[in-house]
CSV table of N, CA and C in Angstrom, one decimal:
chain,number,residue,atom,x,y,z
A,346,MET,N,29.8,-13.5,-45.5
A,346,MET,CA,28.9,-13.7,-44.4
A,346,MET,C,29.6,-13.1,-43.1
A,347,SER,N,28.8,-12.4,-42.3
A,347,SER,CA,29.4,-11.8,-41.1
A,347,SER,C,29.8,-12.8,-40.1
A,348,ALA,N,30.7,-12.4,-39.2
A,348,ALA,CA,31.2,-13.2,-38.1
A,348,ALA,C,30.2,-13.4,-37.0
A,349,TYR,N,29.4,-12.3,-36.8
A,349,TYR,CA,28.4,-12.4,-35.8
A,349,TYR,C,27.0,-12.2,-36.4
A,350,ARG,N,26.1,-13.2,-36.1
A,350,ARG,CA,24.7,-13.1,-36.5
A,350,ARG,C,23.8,-12.5,-35.4
A,351,LYS,N,24.2,-12.8,-34.2
A,351,LYS,CA,23.3,-12.4,-33.0
A,351,LYS,C,24.3,-12.0,-31.9
A,352,ILE,N,24.1,-10.8,-31.4
A,352,ILE,CA,24.9,-10.2,-30.3
A,352,ILE,C,24.0,-9.9,-29.1
A,353,LEU,N,24.4,-10.4,-28.0
A,353,LEU,CA,23.7,-10.1,-26.7
A,353,LEU,C,24.5,-9.0,-26.0
A,354,ALA,N,23.8,-7.9,-25.7
A,354,ALA,CA,24.4,-6.9,-24.9
A,354,ALA,C,23.6,-6.8,-23.5
A,355,ALA,N,24.3,-7.0,-22.4
A,355,ALA,CA,23.7,-6.9,-21.1
A,355,ALA,C,23.8,-5.4,-20.7
A,356,VAL,N,22.7,-4.8,-20.3
A,356,VAL,CA,22.7,-3.4,-19.8
A,356,VAL,C,22.2,-3.3,-18.4
A,357,ASP,N,22.8,-2.5,-17.6
A,357,ASP,CA,22.4,-2.3,-16.2
A,357,ASP,C,22.2,-0.8,-15.9
A,358,GLY,N,22.4,0.1,-16.8
A,358,GLY,CA,22.2,1.5,-16.6
A,358,GLY,C,23.5,2.2,-16.1
A,359,SER,N,24.5,1.5,-15.9
A,359,SER,CA,25.8,2.1,-15.5
A,359,SER,C,26.5,2.8,-16.6
A,360,PRO,N,27.5,3.7,-16.4
A,360,PRO,CA,28.2,4.3,-17.5
A,360,PRO,C,29.0,3.2,-18.3
A,361,ALA,N,29.5,2.2,-17.6
A,361,ALA,CA,30.3,1.2,-18.3
A,361,ALA,C,29.3,0.4,-19.2
A,362,SER,N,28.1,0.1,-18.7
A,362,SER,CA,27.1,-0.6,-19.5
A,362,SER,C,26.8,0.2,-20.8
A,363,SER,N,26.7,1.5,-20.6
A,363,SER,CA,26.4,2.4,-21.8
A,363,SER,C,27.5,2.3,-22.8
A,364,LYS,N,28.7,2.3,-22.4
A,364,LYS,CA,29.9,2.1,-23.3
A,364,LYS,C,29.8,0.8,-24.0
A,365,GLY,N,29.5,-0.3,-23.3
A,365,GLY,CA,29.3,-1.6,-23.9
A,365,GLY,C,28.2,-1.6,-24.9
A,366,LEU,N,27.1,-0.9,-24.6
A,366,LEU,CA,26.0,-0.8,-25.5
A,366,LEU,C,26.4,-0.1,-26.8
A,367,ARG,N,27.1,1.0,-26.7
A,367,ARG,CA,27.6,1.7,-27.9
A,367,ARG,C,28.4,0.8,-28.8
A,368,GLU,N,29.3,0.0,-28.2
A,368,GLU,CA,30.1,-0.9,-29.0
A,368,GLU,C,29.3,-2.0,-29.6
A,369,ALA,N,28.3,-2.5,-28.8
A,369,ALA,CA,27.4,-3.6,-29.4
A,369,ALA,C,26.6,-3.0,-30.6
A,370,LEU,N,26.1,-1.8,-30.5
A,370,LEU,CA,25.4,-1.2,-31.5
A,370,LEU,C,26.3,-1.0,-32.8
A,371,ARG,N,27.5,-0.6,-32.6
A,371,ARG,CA,28.4,-0.4,-33.7
A,371,ARG,C,28.7,-1.7,-34.4
A,372,LEU,N,28.9,-2.8,-33.6
A,372,LEU,CA,29.1,-4.1,-34.2
A,372,LEU,C,27.9,-4.6,-34.9
A,373,ALA,N,26.7,-4.5,-34.2
A,373,ALA,CA,25.5,-5.0,-34.8
A,373,ALA,C,25.3,-4.4,-36.2
A,374,LYS,N,25.5,-3.1,-36.2
A,374,LYS,CA,25.3,-2.3,-37.5
A,374,LYS,C,26.3,-2.8,-38.5
A,375,SER,N,27.5,-2.8,-38.2
A,375,SER,CA,28.6,-3.1,-39.2
A,375,SER,C,28.5,-4.6,-39.6
A,376,GLU,N,28.1,-5.5,-38.8
A,376,GLU,CA,28.0,-6.9,-39.1
A,376,GLU,C,26.6,-7.3,-39.6
A,377,GLY,N,25.6,-6.4,-39.6
A,377,GLY,CA,24.3,-6.8,-39.9
A,377,GLY,C,23.7,-7.8,-39.0
A,378,ALA,N,24.1,-7.8,-37.8
A,378,ALA,CA,23.7,-8.8,-36.8
A,378,ALA,C,22.4,-8.3,-36.0
A,379,ARG,N,21.7,-9.3,-35.5
A,379,ARG,CA,20.6,-9.1,-34.7
A,379,ARG,C,21.1,-8.7,-33.3
A,380,LEU,N,20.5,-7.8,-32.6
A,380,LEU,CA,20.9,-7.4,-31.3
A,380,LEU,C,19.9,-7.7,-30.2
A,381,VAL,N,20.3,-8.4,-29.2
A,381,VAL,CA,19.5,-8.7,-28.0
A,381,VAL,C,19.9,-7.8,-26.9
A,382,LEU,N,19.0,-7.0,-26.3
A,382,LEU,CA,19.3,-6.2,-25.1
A,382,LEU,C,18.8,-7.0,-23.9
A,383,LEU,N,19.7,-7.2,-22.9
A,383,LEU,CA,19.3,-7.9,-21.7
A,383,LEU,C,19.5,-7.1,-20.5
A,384,ASN,N,18.5,-7.1,-19.6
A,384,ASN,CA,18.6,-6.6,-18.3
A,384,ASN,C,18.3,-7.7,-17.3
A,385,VAL,N,19.1,-7.8,-16.3
A,385,VAL,CA,18.9,-8.9,-15.3
A,385,VAL,C,18.5,-8.2,-14.0
A,386,VAL,N,17.3,-8.5,-13.5
A,386,VAL,CA,16.8,-7.9,-12.2
A,386,VAL,C,17.2,-8.9,-11.2
A,387,ASP,N,17.9,-8.5,-10.2
A,387,ASP,CA,18.3,-9.4,-9.1
A,387,ASP,C,17.3,-9.2,-7.9
A,388,GLU,N,16.5,-10.1,-7.7
A,388,GLU,CA,15.5,-10.0,-6.6
A,388,GLU,C,16.2,-10.4,-5.3
A,389,PHE,N,16.7,-9.4,-4.6
A,389,PHE,CA,17.4,-9.7,-3.4
A,389,PHE,C,16.4,-10.2,-2.4
A,390,PRO,N,16.7,-11.3,-1.7
A,390,PRO,CA,15.7,-11.7,-0.6
A,390,PRO,C,15.8,-10.7,0.5
A,391,ALA,N,14.6,-10.2,0.9
A,391,ALA,CA,14.6,-9.2,1.9
A,391,ALA,C,14.6,-9.9,3.3
A,392,PHE,N,15.3,-9.3,4.2
A,392,PHE,CA,15.4,-9.9,5.5
A,392,PHE,C,14.4,-9.1,6.4
A,393,ALA,N,13.6,-9.9,7.1
A,393,ALA,CA,12.7,-9.2,8.1
A,393,ALA,C,13.2,-9.4,9.5
A,394,THR,N,12.8,-8.4,10.3
A,394,THR,CA,13.1,-8.6,11.7
A,394,THR,C,11.8,-8.5,12.5
A,395,LEU,N,11.8,-8.8,13.7
A,395,LEU,CA,10.5,-8.7,14.5
A,395,LEU,C,9.9,-7.3,14.5
A,396,GLU,N,10.8,-6.3,14.5
A,396,GLU,CA,10.4,-4.9,14.5
A,396,GLU,C,9.9,-4.5,13.1
A,397,ALA,N,10.5,-5.0,12.0
A,397,ALA,CA,10.2,-4.5,10.7
A,397,ALA,C,9.9,-5.6,9.8
A,398,PRO,N,8.8,-5.6,9.1
A,398,PRO,CA,8.5,-6.7,8.2
A,398,PRO,C,9.3,-6.6,6.9
A,399,ALA,N,9.5,-7.6,6.2
A,399,ALA,CA,10.2,-7.6,4.9
A,399,ALA,C,9.6,-6.7,3.9
A,400,ILE,N,10.4,-6.0,3.2
A,400,ILE,CA,9.9,-5.1,2.1
A,400,ILE,C,10.3,-5.8,0.8
A,401,ASP,N,9.3,-5.9,-0.1
A,401,ASP,CA,9.5,-6.5,-1.4
A,401,ASP,C,10.0,-5.4,-2.4
A,402,LEU,N,11.2,-5.4,-2.7
A,402,LEU,CA,11.8,-4.4,-3.6
A,402,LEU,C,11.6,-4.8,-5.1
A,403,THR,N,11.2,-6.0,-5.3
A,403,THR,CA,11.1,-6.5,-6.7
A,403,THR,C,10.4,-5.6,-7.7
A,404,PRO,N,9.2,-5.1,-7.3
A,404,PRO,CA,8.5,-4.2,-8.3
A,404,PRO,C,9.3,-2.9,-8.6
A,405,MET,N,10.0,-2.4,-7.7
A,405,MET,CA,10.8,-1.2,-7.9
A,405,MET,C,12.0,-1.6,-8.8
A,406,LEU,N,12.6,-2.7,-8.6
A,406,LEU,CA,13.7,-3.2,-9.4
A,406,LEU,C,13.3,-3.5,-10.8
A,407,ARG,N,12.1,-4.1,-11.0
A,407,ARG,CA,11.6,-4.3,-12.3
A,407,ARG,C,11.3,-3.0,-13.1
A,408,GLU,N,10.8,-2.0,-12.4
A,408,GLU,CA,10.5,-0.7,-13.1
A,408,GLU,C,11.8,-0.1,-13.5
A,409,GLY,N,12.9,-0.2,-12.6
A,409,GLY,CA,14.2,0.3,-13.0
A,409,GLY,C,14.7,-0.4,-14.2
A,410,GLY,N,14.6,-1.7,-14.3
A,410,GLY,CA,15.0,-2.5,-15.4
A,410,GLY,C,14.3,-2.1,-16.7
A,411,LYS,N,13.0,-1.9,-16.6
A,411,LYS,CA,12.2,-1.5,-17.8
A,411,LYS,C,12.7,-0.1,-18.3
A,412,ARG,N,13.0,0.8,-17.4
A,412,ARG,CA,13.5,2.1,-17.8
A,412,ARG,C,14.9,2.0,-18.5
A,413,ILE,N,15.8,1.2,-17.9
A,413,ILE,CA,17.1,0.9,-18.5
A,413,ILE,C,16.9,0.3,-19.9
A,414,LEU,N,16.1,-0.7,-20.1
A,414,LEU,CA,15.8,-1.3,-21.4
A,414,LEU,C,15.2,-0.3,-22.4
A,415,ALA,N,14.3,0.5,-21.9
A,415,ALA,CA,13.7,1.5,-22.8
A,415,ALA,C,14.7,2.5,-23.3
A,416,ARG,N,15.6,2.9,-22.5
A,416,ARG,CA,16.7,3.9,-22.9
A,416,ARG,C,17.6,3.2,-23.9
A,417,ALA,N,18.0,1.9,-23.6
A,417,ALA,CA,18.9,1.1,-24.5
A,417,ALA,C,18.2,0.9,-25.9
A,418,GLN,N,16.9,0.6,-25.8
A,418,GLN,CA,16.1,0.4,-27.1
A,418,GLN,C,16.1,1.7,-27.9
A,419,ALA,N,15.9,2.8,-27.2
A,419,ALA,CA,15.8,4.1,-27.9
A,419,ALA,C,17.2,4.4,-28.6
A,420,ALA,N,18.3,4.1,-27.9
A,420,ALA,CA,19.6,4.3,-28.4
A,420,ALA,C,19.8,3.4,-29.7
A,421,ALA,N,19.4,2.2,-29.6
A,421,ALA,CA,19.5,1.2,-30.7
A,421,ALA,C,18.7,1.7,-31.9
A,422,ARG,N,17.5,2.1,-31.7
A,422,ARG,CA,16.7,2.6,-32.8
A,422,ARG,C,17.3,3.9,-33.4
A,423,LYS,N,17.8,4.7,-32.6
A,423,LYS,CA,18.5,6.0,-33.1
A,423,LYS,C,19.7,5.6,-34.0
A,424,ALA,N,20.4,4.5,-33.6
A,424,ALA,CA,21.5,4.0,-34.4
A,424,ALA,C,21.1,3.2,-35.6
A,425,GLY,N,19.8,3.0,-35.8
A,425,GLY,CA,19.3,2.2,-36.9
A,425,GLY,C,19.3,0.7,-36.7
A,426,VAL,N,19.3,0.3,-35.5
A,426,VAL,CA,19.3,-1.1,-35.1
A,426,VAL,C,18.0,-1.4,-34.4
A,427,LYS,N,17.3,-2.5,-34.8
A,427,LYS,CA,16.0,-2.9,-34.2
A,427,LYS,C,16.3,-4.0,-33.2
A,428,PRO,N,16.3,-3.8,-31.9
A,428,PRO,CA,16.7,-4.9,-31.0
A,428,PRO,C,15.6,-5.7,-30.5
A,429,LEU,N,15.9,-6.9,-30.0
A,429,LEU,CA,15.0,-7.7,-29.2
A,429,LEU,C,15.3,-7.3,-27.7
A,430,VAL,N,14.3,-7.0,-27.0
A,430,VAL,CA,14.5,-6.6,-25.6
A,430,VAL,C,14.0,-7.7,-24.6
A,431,VAL,N,14.9,-8.0,-23.7
A,431,VAL,CA,14.6,-9.1,-22.7
A,431,VAL,C,15.0,-8.7,-21.3
A,432,MET,N,14.1,-9.0,-20.4
A,432,MET,CA,14.4,-8.8,-19.0
A,432,MET,C,14.3,-10.2,-18.3
A,433,ARG,N,15.3,-10.5,-17.5
A,433,ARG,CA,15.2,-11.8,-16.7
A,433,ARG,C,15.4,-11.4,-15.3
A,434,GLU,N,14.9,-12.3,-14.4
A,434,GLU,CA,15.0,-12.1,-13.0
A,434,GLU,C,15.7,-13.3,-12.3
A,435,THR,N,16.6,-12.9,-11.4
A,435,THR,CA,17.3,-13.9,-10.6
A,435,THR,C,16.9,-13.7,-9.1
A,436,ILE,N,17.1,-14.7,-8.3
A,436,ILE,CA,16.9,-14.5,-6.9
A,436,ILE,C,18.2,-14.7,-6.2
A,437,GLY,N,18.9,-13.6,-6.0
A,437,GLY,CA,20.2,-13.6,-5.2
A,437,GLY,C,21.3,-14.3,-5.9
A,438,GLY,N,21.1,-14.8,-7.1
A,438,GLY,CA,22.2,-15.4,-7.9
A,438,GLY,C,23.0,-14.4,-8.7
A,439,PRO,N,24.2,-14.8,-9.1
A,439,PRO,CA,25.0,-13.9,-9.9
A,439,PRO,C,24.3,-13.6,-11.3
A,440,ALA,N,24.4,-12.3,-11.7
A,440,ALA,CA,23.9,-11.9,-13.0
A,440,ALA,C,24.6,-12.7,-14.1
A,441,ALA,N,25.8,-13.1,-13.9
A,441,ALA,CA,26.6,-13.8,-14.9
A,441,ALA,C,25.8,-15.1,-15.3
A,442,ASP,N,25.3,-15.8,-14.4
A,442,ASP,CA,24.5,-17.0,-14.7
A,442,ASP,C,23.4,-16.7,-15.7
A,443,ALA,N,22.6,-15.7,-15.4
A,443,ALA,CA,21.4,-15.3,-16.2
A,443,ALA,C,21.9,-14.8,-17.5
A,444,ILE,N,23.0,-14.1,-17.6
A,444,ILE,CA,23.5,-13.6,-18.9
A,444,ILE,C,23.9,-14.7,-19.8
A,445,VAL,N,24.7,-15.7,-19.3
A,445,VAL,CA,25.1,-16.8,-20.1
A,445,VAL,C,24.0,-17.7,-20.5
A,446,ARG,N,23.0,-17.9,-19.6
A,446,ARG,CA,21.8,-18.7,-19.9
A,446,ARG,C,21.1,-18.1,-21.1
A,447,GLU,N,20.9,-16.7,-21.0
A,447,GLU,CA,20.1,-16.0,-22.0
A,447,GLU,C,20.9,-16.1,-23.4
A,448,ALA,N,22.2,-15.9,-23.3
A,448,ALA,CA,23.0,-16.0,-24.5
A,448,ALA,C,22.8,-17.4,-25.2
A,449,LYS,N,22.8,-18.4,-24.4
A,449,LYS,CA,22.6,-19.8,-25.0
A,449,LYS,C,21.1,-19.9,-25.5
A,450,LYS,N,20.2,-19.4,-24.8
A,450,LYS,CA,18.8,-19.5,-25.2
A,450,LYS,C,18.6,-18.7,-26.6
A,451,GLN,N,19.2,-17.6,-26.7
A,451,GLN,CA,19.1,-16.7,-27.9
A,451,GLN,C,20.0,-17.2,-29.0
A,452,ARG,N,20.9,-18.1,-28.7
A,452,ARG,CA,21.9,-18.6,-29.7
A,452,ARG,C,22.8,-17.4,-30.1
A,453,ALA,N,23.2,-16.6,-29.2
A,453,ALA,CA,24.1,-15.5,-29.5
A,453,ALA,C,25.5,-15.9,-29.8
A,454,ASP,N,26.1,-15.2,-30.8
A,454,ASP,CA,27.5,-15.5,-31.2
A,454,ASP,C,28.5,-14.7,-30.4
A,455,LEU,N,28.0,-13.7,-29.7
A,455,LEU,CA,28.9,-12.8,-29.0
A,455,LEU,C,28.1,-12.2,-27.8
A,456,ILE,N,28.8,-12.0,-26.7
A,456,ILE,CA,28.2,-11.3,-25.6
A,456,ILE,C,29.0,-10.0,-25.4
A,457,VAL,N,28.4,-8.9,-25.2
A,457,VAL,CA,29.1,-7.6,-25.0
A,457,VAL,C,28.7,-7.1,-23.6
A,458,LEU,N,29.7,-6.7,-22.9
A,458,LEU,CA,29.5,-6.3,-21.5
A,458,LEU,C,30.4,-5.1,-21.2
A,459,GLY,N,29.9,-4.1,-20.4
A,459,GLY,CA,30.7,-3.1,-19.8
A,459,GLY,C,31.4,-3.7,-18.6
A,460,THR,N,32.6,-3.3,-18.3
A,460,THR,CA,33.3,-4.0,-17.2
A,460,THR,C,33.1,-3.5,-15.8
A,461,HIS,N,32.4,-2.4,-15.6
A,461,HIS,CA,32.2,-1.8,-14.3
A,461,HIS,C,30.7,-1.6,-14.0
A,462,GLY,N,30.0,-2.7,-13.9
A,462,GLY,CA,28.6,-2.7,-13.6
A,462,GLY,C,28.4,-2.3,-12.1
A,463,ARG,N,27.1,-2.2,-11.7
A,463,ARG,CA,26.8,-1.8,-10.3
A,463,ARG,C,26.8,-3.1,-9.4
A,464,ARG,N,27.9,-3.4,-8.8
A,464,ARG,CA,27.9,-4.6,-8.0
A,464,ARG,C,28.7,-4.3,-6.7
A,465,GLY,N,29.3,-3.2,-6.5
A,465,GLY,CA,29.9,-2.8,-5.3
A,465,GLY,C,30.8,-3.8,-4.6
A,466,VAL,N,30.5,-3.9,-3.3
A,466,VAL,CA,31.4,-4.8,-2.4
A,466,VAL,C,31.3,-6.2,-2.9
A,467,ARG,N,30.2,-6.6,-3.4
A,467,ARG,CA,30.1,-8.0,-3.8
A,467,ARG,C,31.1,-8.3,-4.9
A,468,ARG,N,31.3,-7.3,-5.8
A,468,ARG,CA,32.3,-7.5,-6.9
A,468,ARG,C,33.7,-7.7,-6.3
A,469,MET,N,34.0,-6.9,-5.2
A,469,MET,CA,35.4,-7.1,-4.6
A,469,MET,C,35.5,-8.4,-4.0
A,470,LEU,N,34.5,-9.0,-3.4
A,470,LEU,CA,34.6,-10.2,-2.6
A,470,LEU,C,34.5,-11.4,-3.5
A,471,LEU,N,33.6,-11.4,-4.6
A,471,LEU,CA,33.4,-12.6,-5.4
A,471,LEU,C,33.9,-12.5,-6.8
A,472,GLY,N,34.4,-11.4,-7.2
A,472,GLY,CA,34.8,-11.2,-8.6
A,472,GLY,C,33.7,-10.5,-9.4
A,473,SER,N,34.1,-10.0,-10.5
A,473,SER,CA,33.1,-9.2,-11.3
A,473,SER,C,32.2,-10.1,-12.1
A,474,ASP,N,31.0,-9.6,-12.3
A,474,ASP,CA,30.1,-10.4,-13.2
A,474,ASP,C,30.7,-10.6,-14.6
A,475,ALA,N,31.4,-9.6,-15.1
A,475,ALA,CA,32.1,-9.7,-16.4
A,475,ALA,C,33.1,-10.9,-16.4
A,476,GLY,N,33.9,-11.0,-15.3
A,476,GLY,CA,34.8,-12.1,-15.2
A,476,GLY,C,34.1,-13.4,-15.2
A,477,GLN,N,33.0,-13.5,-14.5
A,477,GLN,CA,32.3,-14.8,-14.4
A,477,GLN,C,31.6,-15.1,-15.7
A,478,VAL,N,31.2,-14.1,-16.4
A,478,VAL,CA,30.6,-14.4,-17.8
A,478,VAL,C,31.7,-15.0,-18.7
A,479,VAL,N,32.9,-14.4,-18.6
A,479,VAL,CA,34.0,-14.9,-19.5
A,479,VAL,C,34.3,-16.3,-19.1
A,480,SER,N,34.3,-16.7,-17.8
A,480,SER,CA,34.6,-18.0,-17.5
A,480,SER,C,33.5,-19.0,-17.8
A,481,LEU,N,32.3,-18.6,-17.8
A,481,LEU,CA,31.1,-19.5,-18.0
A,481,LEU,C,30.7,-19.6,-19.5
A,482,SER,N,31.0,-18.6,-20.3
A,482,SER,CA,30.4,-18.6,-21.6
A,482,SER,C,31.2,-19.5,-22.6
A,483,SER,N,30.4,-20.1,-23.5
A,483,SER,CA,30.9,-20.9,-24.6
A,483,SER,C,31.1,-20.1,-25.9
A,484,VAL,N,30.7,-18.8,-25.8
A,484,VAL,CA,30.9,-17.9,-27.0
A,484,VAL,C,31.8,-16.8,-26.6
A,485,PRO,N,32.4,-16.1,-27.6
A,485,PRO,CA,33.2,-15.0,-27.3
A,485,PRO,C,32.5,-13.9,-26.5
A,486,VAL,N,33.3,-13.3,-25.6
A,486,VAL,CA,32.8,-12.2,-24.7
A,486,VAL,C,33.6,-10.9,-25.0
A,487,LEU,N,33.0,-9.8,-25.4
A,487,LEU,CA,33.7,-8.6,-25.6
A,487,LEU,C,33.5,-7.7,-24.4
A,488,LEU,N,34.6,-7.4,-23.6
A,488,LEU,CA,34.5,-6.6,-22.5
A,488,LEU,C,34.9,-5.2,-22.9
A,489,VAL,N,34.1,-4.2,-22.5
A,489,VAL,CA,34.3,-2.8,-22.9
A,489,VAL,C,34.5,-2.1,-21.6
A,490,ARG,N,35.7,-1.5,-21.5
A,490,ARG,CA,36.1,-0.8,-20.2
A,490,ARG,C,35.3,0.5,-20.1
A,491,GLY,N,34.8,0.7,-18.8
A,491,GLY,CA,34.1,1.9,-18.5
A,491,GLY,C,35.1,2.9,-18.1
């Protein structure tokens, strides 16, 4: 029996995320595990001023997430892995919370993450999403360096 039955790979379109996906695909194939591809859309609350009304970026962010998931799904199929594709939305919260929640919901045995996602200054101030996933997760987390 394989060590991992279900692997969750979080993808955000970054080069590090792509490396994490490649490792998740390799593991899923070698272990005969089910693969869950997750993209977390962060709905940033837009701030309006008197001069400029708030702009809702959510539809654009959702479309970007769909494209990222479609590319990841195509890579999985090319590797001979049939993934489950999931998109979750958060409102200004850390992606780590959504990743760990989804891993629990899916009953994942392993979470695979690239270590340099797109989080910029926020990462420097609050710590990386990968580090937060490691501290919050009750299952093993494989970090793949970008």
